[in-house]
mmCIF file with all atom_site columns, C-alpha atoms in Angstrom:
data_model
loop_
_atom_site.group_PDB
_atom_site.id
_atom_site.type_symbol
_atom_site.label_atom_id
_atom_site.label_alt_id
_atom_site.label_comp_id
_atom_site.label_asym_id
_atom_site.label_entity_id
_atom_site.label_seq_id
_atom_site.pdbx_PDB_ins_code
_atom_site.Cartn_x
_atom_site.Cartn_y
_atom_site.Cartn_z
_atom_site.occupancy
_atom_site.B_iso_or_equiv
_atom_site.pdbx_formal_charge
_atom_site.auth_seq_id
_atom_site.auth_comp_id
_atom_site.auth_asym_id
_atom_site.auth_atom_id
_atom_site.pdbx_PDB_model_num
ATOM 1  C CA . MET A 1 1  ? 112.880 37.588  98.636  1.00 51.00 ? 1  MET A CA 1
ATOM 2  C CA . SER A 1 2  ? 113.688 36.563  94.983  1.00 53.00 ? 2  SER A CA 1
ATOM 3  C CA . SER A 1 3  ? 116.534 38.334  93.089  1.00 58.00 ? 3  SER A CA 1
ATOM 4  C CA . GLY A 1 4  ? 114.130 38.851  90.114  1.00 60.00 ? 4  GLY A CA 1
ATOM 5  C CA . GLN A 1 5  ? 111.667 41.233  91.754  1.00 61.00 ? 5  GLN A CA 1
ATOM 6  C CA . GLU A 1 6  ? 111.620 44.868  90.522  1.00 58.00 ? 6  GLU A CA 1
ATOM 7  C CA . PRO A 1 7  ? 112.320 47.490  93.143  1.00 56.00 ? 7  PRO A CA 1
ATOM 8  C CA . VAL A 1 8  ? 109.233 49.007  94.893  1.00 58.00 ? 8  VAL A CA 1
ATOM 9  C CA . PHE A 1 9  ? 110.738 52.596  94.255  1.00 57.00 ? 9  PHE A CA 1
ATOM 10 C CA . SER A 1 10 ? 112.350 52.313  91.117  1.00 56.00 ? 10 SER A CA 1
ATOM 11 C CA . GLU A 1 11 ? 111.714 55.762  89.966  1.00 55.00 ? 11 GLU A CA 1
ATOM 12 C CA . TYR A 1 12 ? 113.355 57.177  93.307  1.00 52.00 ? 12 TYR A CA 1
ATOM 13 C CA . GLU A 1 13 ? 116.275 54.947  92.891  1.00 54.00 ? 13 GLU A CA 1
ATOM 14 C CA . THR A 1 14 ? 117.104 56.145  89.369  1.00 57.00 ? 14 THR A CA 1
ATOM 15 C CA . ASP A 1 15 ? 117.219 59.810  90.728  1.00 49.00 ? 15 ASP A CA 1
ATOM 16 C CA . THR A 1 16 ? 120.330 59.704  92.853  1.00 67.00 ? 16 THR A CA 1
ATOM 17 C CA . SER A 1 17 ? 121.191 63.491  92.835  1.00 82.00 ? 17 SER A CA 1
ATOM 18 C CA . GLN A 1 18 ? 119.534 65.439  95.670  1.00 83.00 ? 18 GLN A CA 1
ATOM 19 C CA . THR A 1 19 ? 119.040 68.447  93.568  1.00 83.00 ? 19 THR A CA 1
ATOM 20 C CA . SER A 1 20 ? 117.129 66.567  91.065  1.00 84.00 ? 20 SER A CA 1
ATOM 21 C CA . LYS A 1 21 ? 114.826 65.157  93.798  1.00 79.00 ? 21 LYS A CA 1
ATOM 22 C CA . LEU A 1 22 ? 114.595 68.562  95.301  1.00 75.00 ? 22 LEU A CA 1
ATOM 23 C CA . LEU A 1 23 ? 113.593 70.113  91.849  1.00 82.00 ? 23 LEU A CA 1
ATOM 24 C CA . ARG A 1 24 ? 111.123 67.452  91.080  1.00 82.00 ? 24 ARG A CA 1
ATOM 25 C CA . LYS A 1 25 ? 109.361 68.046  94.423  1.00 77.00 ? 25 LYS A CA 1
ATOM 26 C CA . PHE A 1 26 ? 109.283 71.923  93.612  1.00 79.00 ? 26 PHE A CA 1
ATOM 27 C CA . LYS A 1 27 ? 107.758 70.959  90.280  1.00 80.00 ? 27 LYS A CA 1
ATOM 28 C CA . GLU A 1 28 ? 105.050 68.926  91.987  1.00 78.00 ? 28 GLU A CA 1
ATOM 29 C CA . THR A 1 29 ? 104.077 71.323  94.790  1.00 78.00 ? 29 THR A CA 1
ATOM 30 C CA . PRO A 1 30 ? 105.357 74.717  93.807  1.00 78.00 ? 30 PRO A CA 1
ATOM 31 C CA . PHE A 1 31 ? 103.816 76.500  96.838  1.00 78.00 ? 31 PHE A CA 1
ATOM 32 C CA . VAL A 1 32 ? 105.923 74.700  99.580  1.00 77.00 ? 32 VAL A CA 1
ATOM 33 C CA . PRO A 1 33 ? 108.961 76.511  98.612  1.00 81.00 ? 33 PRO A CA 1
ATOM 34 C CA . ILE A 1 34 ? 107.061 79.819  98.438  1.00 81.00 ? 34 ILE A CA 1
ATOM 35 C CA . GLY A 1 35 ? 105.802 79.293  101.894 1.00 80.00 ? 35 GLY A CA 1
ATOM 36 C CA . MET A 1 36 ? 109.299 78.311  103.261 1.00 81.00 ? 36 MET A CA 1
ATOM 37 C CA . ALA A 1 37 ? 110.873 81.421  101.474 1.00 85.00 ? 37 ALA A CA 1
ATOM 38 C CA . GLY A 1 38 ? 107.974 83.540  102.969 1.00 85.00 ? 38 GLY A CA 1
ATOM 39 C CA . PHE A 1 39 ? 108.523 82.295  106.482 1.00 84.00 ? 39 PHE A CA 1
ATOM 40 C CA . ALA A 1 40 ? 112.351 83.113  106.118 1.00 88.00 ? 40 ALA A CA 1
ATOM 41 C CA . VAL A 1 41 ? 111.460 86.551  104.988 1.00 89.00 ? 41 VAL A CA 1
ATOM 42 C CA . VAL A 1 42 ? 109.045 87.183  107.605 1.00 86.00 ? 42 VAL A CA 1
ATOM 43 C CA . VAL A 1 43 ? 111.480 85.958  110.375 1.00 86.00 ? 43 VAL A CA 1
ATOM 44 C CA . GLY A 1 44 ? 114.158 88.095  108.831 1.00 89.00 ? 44 GLY A CA 1
ATOM 45 C CA . TYR A 1 45 ? 112.131 91.084  108.901 1.00 88.00 ? 45 TYR A CA 1
ATOM 46 C CA . GLY A 1 46 ? 111.178 90.351  112.500 1.00 86.00 ? 46 GLY A CA 1
ATOM 47 C CA . LEU A 1 47 ? 114.674 90.153  113.399 1.00 85.00 ? 47 LEU A CA 1
ATOM 48 C CA . TYR A 1 48 ? 115.481 93.315  111.711 1.00 87.00 ? 48 TYR A CA 1
ATOM 49 C CA . LYS A 1 49 ? 112.772 95.166  113.487 1.00 86.00 ? 49 LYS A CA 1
ATOM 50 C CA . LEU A 1 50 ? 113.624 93.720  116.865 1.00 83.00 ? 50 LEU A CA 1
ATOM 51 C CA . LYS A 1 51 ? 116.347 96.635  117.240 1.00 82.00 ? 51 LYS A CA 1
ATOM 52 C CA . HIS A 1 52 ? 113.684 99.311  116.413 1.00 82.00 ? 52 HIS A CA 1
ATOM 53 C CA . ARG A 1 53 ? 110.784 97.905  118.381 1.00 78.00 ? 53 ARG A CA 1
ATOM 54 C CA . GLY A 1 54 ? 110.398 100.959 120.823 1.00 80.00 ? 54 GLY A CA 1
ATOM 55 C CA . ASP A 1 55 ? 108.474 100.368 123.963 1.00 84.00 ? 55 ASP A CA 1
ATOM 56 C CA . MET A 1 56 ? 106.851 97.104  122.724 1.00 82.00 ? 56 MET A CA 1
ATOM 57 C CA . LYS A 1 57 ? 107.710 94.189  124.965 1.00 88.00 ? 57 LYS A CA 1
ATOM 58 C CA . MET A 1 58 ? 109.798 91.425  123.571 1.00 86.00 ? 58 MET A CA 1
ATOM 59 C CA . SER A 1 59 ? 107.125 88.725  123.988 1.00 88.00 ? 59 SER A CA 1
ATOM 60 C CA . LEU A 1 60 ? 104.475 90.837  122.245 1.00 89.00 ? 60 LEU A CA 1
ATOM 61 C CA . HIS A 1 61 ? 106.867 91.383  119.343 1.00 87.00 ? 61 HIS A CA 1
ATOM 62 C CA . LEU A 1 62 ? 107.689 87.690  119.179 1.00 87.00 ? 62 LEU A CA 1
ATOM 63 C CA . ILE A 1 63 ? 103.936 86.853  119.295 1.00 90.00 ? 63 ILE A CA 1
ATOM 64 C CA . HIS A 1 64 ? 103.222 89.145  116.161 1.00 89.00 ? 64 HIS A CA 1
ATOM 65 C CA . MET A 1 65 ? 106.058 87.849  114.243 1.00 87.00 ? 65 MET A CA 1
ATOM 66 C CA . ARG A 1 66 ? 105.047 84.245  115.054 1.00 89.00 ? 66 ARG A CA 1
ATOM 67 C CA . VAL A 1 67 ? 101.482 84.939  113.933 1.00 92.00 ? 67 VAL A CA 1
ATOM 68 C CA . ALA A 1 68 ? 102.735 86.877  110.640 1.00 88.00 ? 68 ALA A CA 1
ATOM 69 C CA . ALA A 1 69 ? 104.909 83.844  109.771 1.00 87.00 ? 69 ALA A CA 1
ATOM 70 C CA . GLN A 1 70 ? 102.284 81.102  110.391 1.00 89.00 ? 70 GLN A CA 1
ATOM 71 C CA . GLY A 1 71 ? 99.818  83.214  108.422 1.00 89.00 ? 71 GLY A CA 1
ATOM 72 C CA . PHE A 1 72 ? 102.087 83.283  105.530 1.00 86.00 ? 72 PHE A CA 1
ATOM 73 C CA . VAL A 1 73 ? 102.823 79.693  105.591 1.00 84.00 ? 73 VAL A CA 1
ATOM 74 C CA . VAL A 1 74 ? 99.137  78.806  105.960 1.00 89.00 ? 74 VAL A CA 1
ATOM 75 C CA . GLY A 1 75 ? 98.222  81.072  102.965 1.00 89.00 ? 75 GLY A CA 1
ATOM 76 C CA . ALA A 1 76 ? 100.847 79.505  100.943 1.00 86.00 ? 76 ALA A CA 1
ATOM 77 C CA . ILE A 1 77 ? 99.422  75.952  101.781 1.00 85.00 ? 77 ILE A CA 1
ATOM 78 C CA . THR A 1 78 ? 96.030  77.070  100.997 1.00 90.00 ? 78 THR A CA 1
ATOM 79 C CA . CYS A 1 79 ? 97.014  78.334  97.601  1.00 88.00 ? 79 CYS A CA 1
ATOM 80 C CA . GLY A 1 80 ? 98.753  75.181  96.941  1.00 85.00 ? 80 GLY A CA 1
ATOM 81 C CA . VAL A 1 81 ? 95.777  73.016  97.750  1.00 87.00 ? 81 VAL A CA 1
ATOM 82 C CA . LEU A 1 82 ? 93.825  75.306  95.348  1.00 89.00 ? 82 LEU A CA 1
ATOM 83 C CA . TYR A 1 83 ? 96.139  75.112  92.733  1.00 85.00 ? 83 TYR A CA 1
ATOM 84 C CA . SER A 1 84 ? 96.382  71.203  92.893  1.00 84.00 ? 84 SER A CA 1
ATOM 85 C CA . MET A 1 85 ? 92.609  71.105  93.032  1.00 86.00 ? 85 MET A CA 1
ATOM 86 C CA . PHE A 1 86 ? 92.420  73.290  90.063  1.00 87.00 ? 86 PHE A CA 1
ATOM 87 C CA . ARG A 1 87 ? 95.190  71.299  88.040  1.00 83.00 ? 87 ARG A CA 1
ATOM 88 C CA . GLU A 1 88 ? 93.258  67.993  88.991  1.00 84.00 ? 88 GLU A CA 1
ATOM 89 C CA . TYR A 1 89 ? 89.559  68.934  88.453  1.00 86.00 ? 89 TYR A CA 1
ATOM 90 C CA . VAL A 1 90 ? 89.422  71.766  85.998  1.00 84.00 ? 90 VAL A CA 1
ATOM 91 C CA . VAL A 1 91 ? 92.514  71.711  83.796  1.00 82.00 ? 91 VAL A CA 1
ATOM 92 C CA . LYS A 1 92 ? 92.631  67.772  83.581  1.00 74.00 ? 92 LYS A CA 1
ATOM 93 C CA . PRO A 1 93 ? 90.476  66.484  80.847  1.00 61.00 ? 93 PRO A CA 1
ATOM 94 C CA . LYS A 1 94 ? 87.672  64.356  81.633  1.00 63.00 ? 94 LYS A CA 1
ATOM 95 C CA . GLU A 1 95 ? 87.986  60.685  80.814  1.00 62.00 ? 95 GLU A CA 1
#
């Protein structure tokens, strides 16, 4: 390997801060952190309601919380895909 070659990932090597990489990723795909936050909220709510579930079996409660969390994440991913398609095909000027 010759020493005169430019690195393949030069833009990643210039951004050494983890926060700057994270912020750049959030700008590129804004619905991923929304999905993660929604997942955390659903799980937190499920843990809170765990005490007050009444006669509901534990397994049924956990299944409901899993479905709710997965539904939120899948919805956020779907919105992200639609948003990126909108950005690429509608907003982007035709060349």
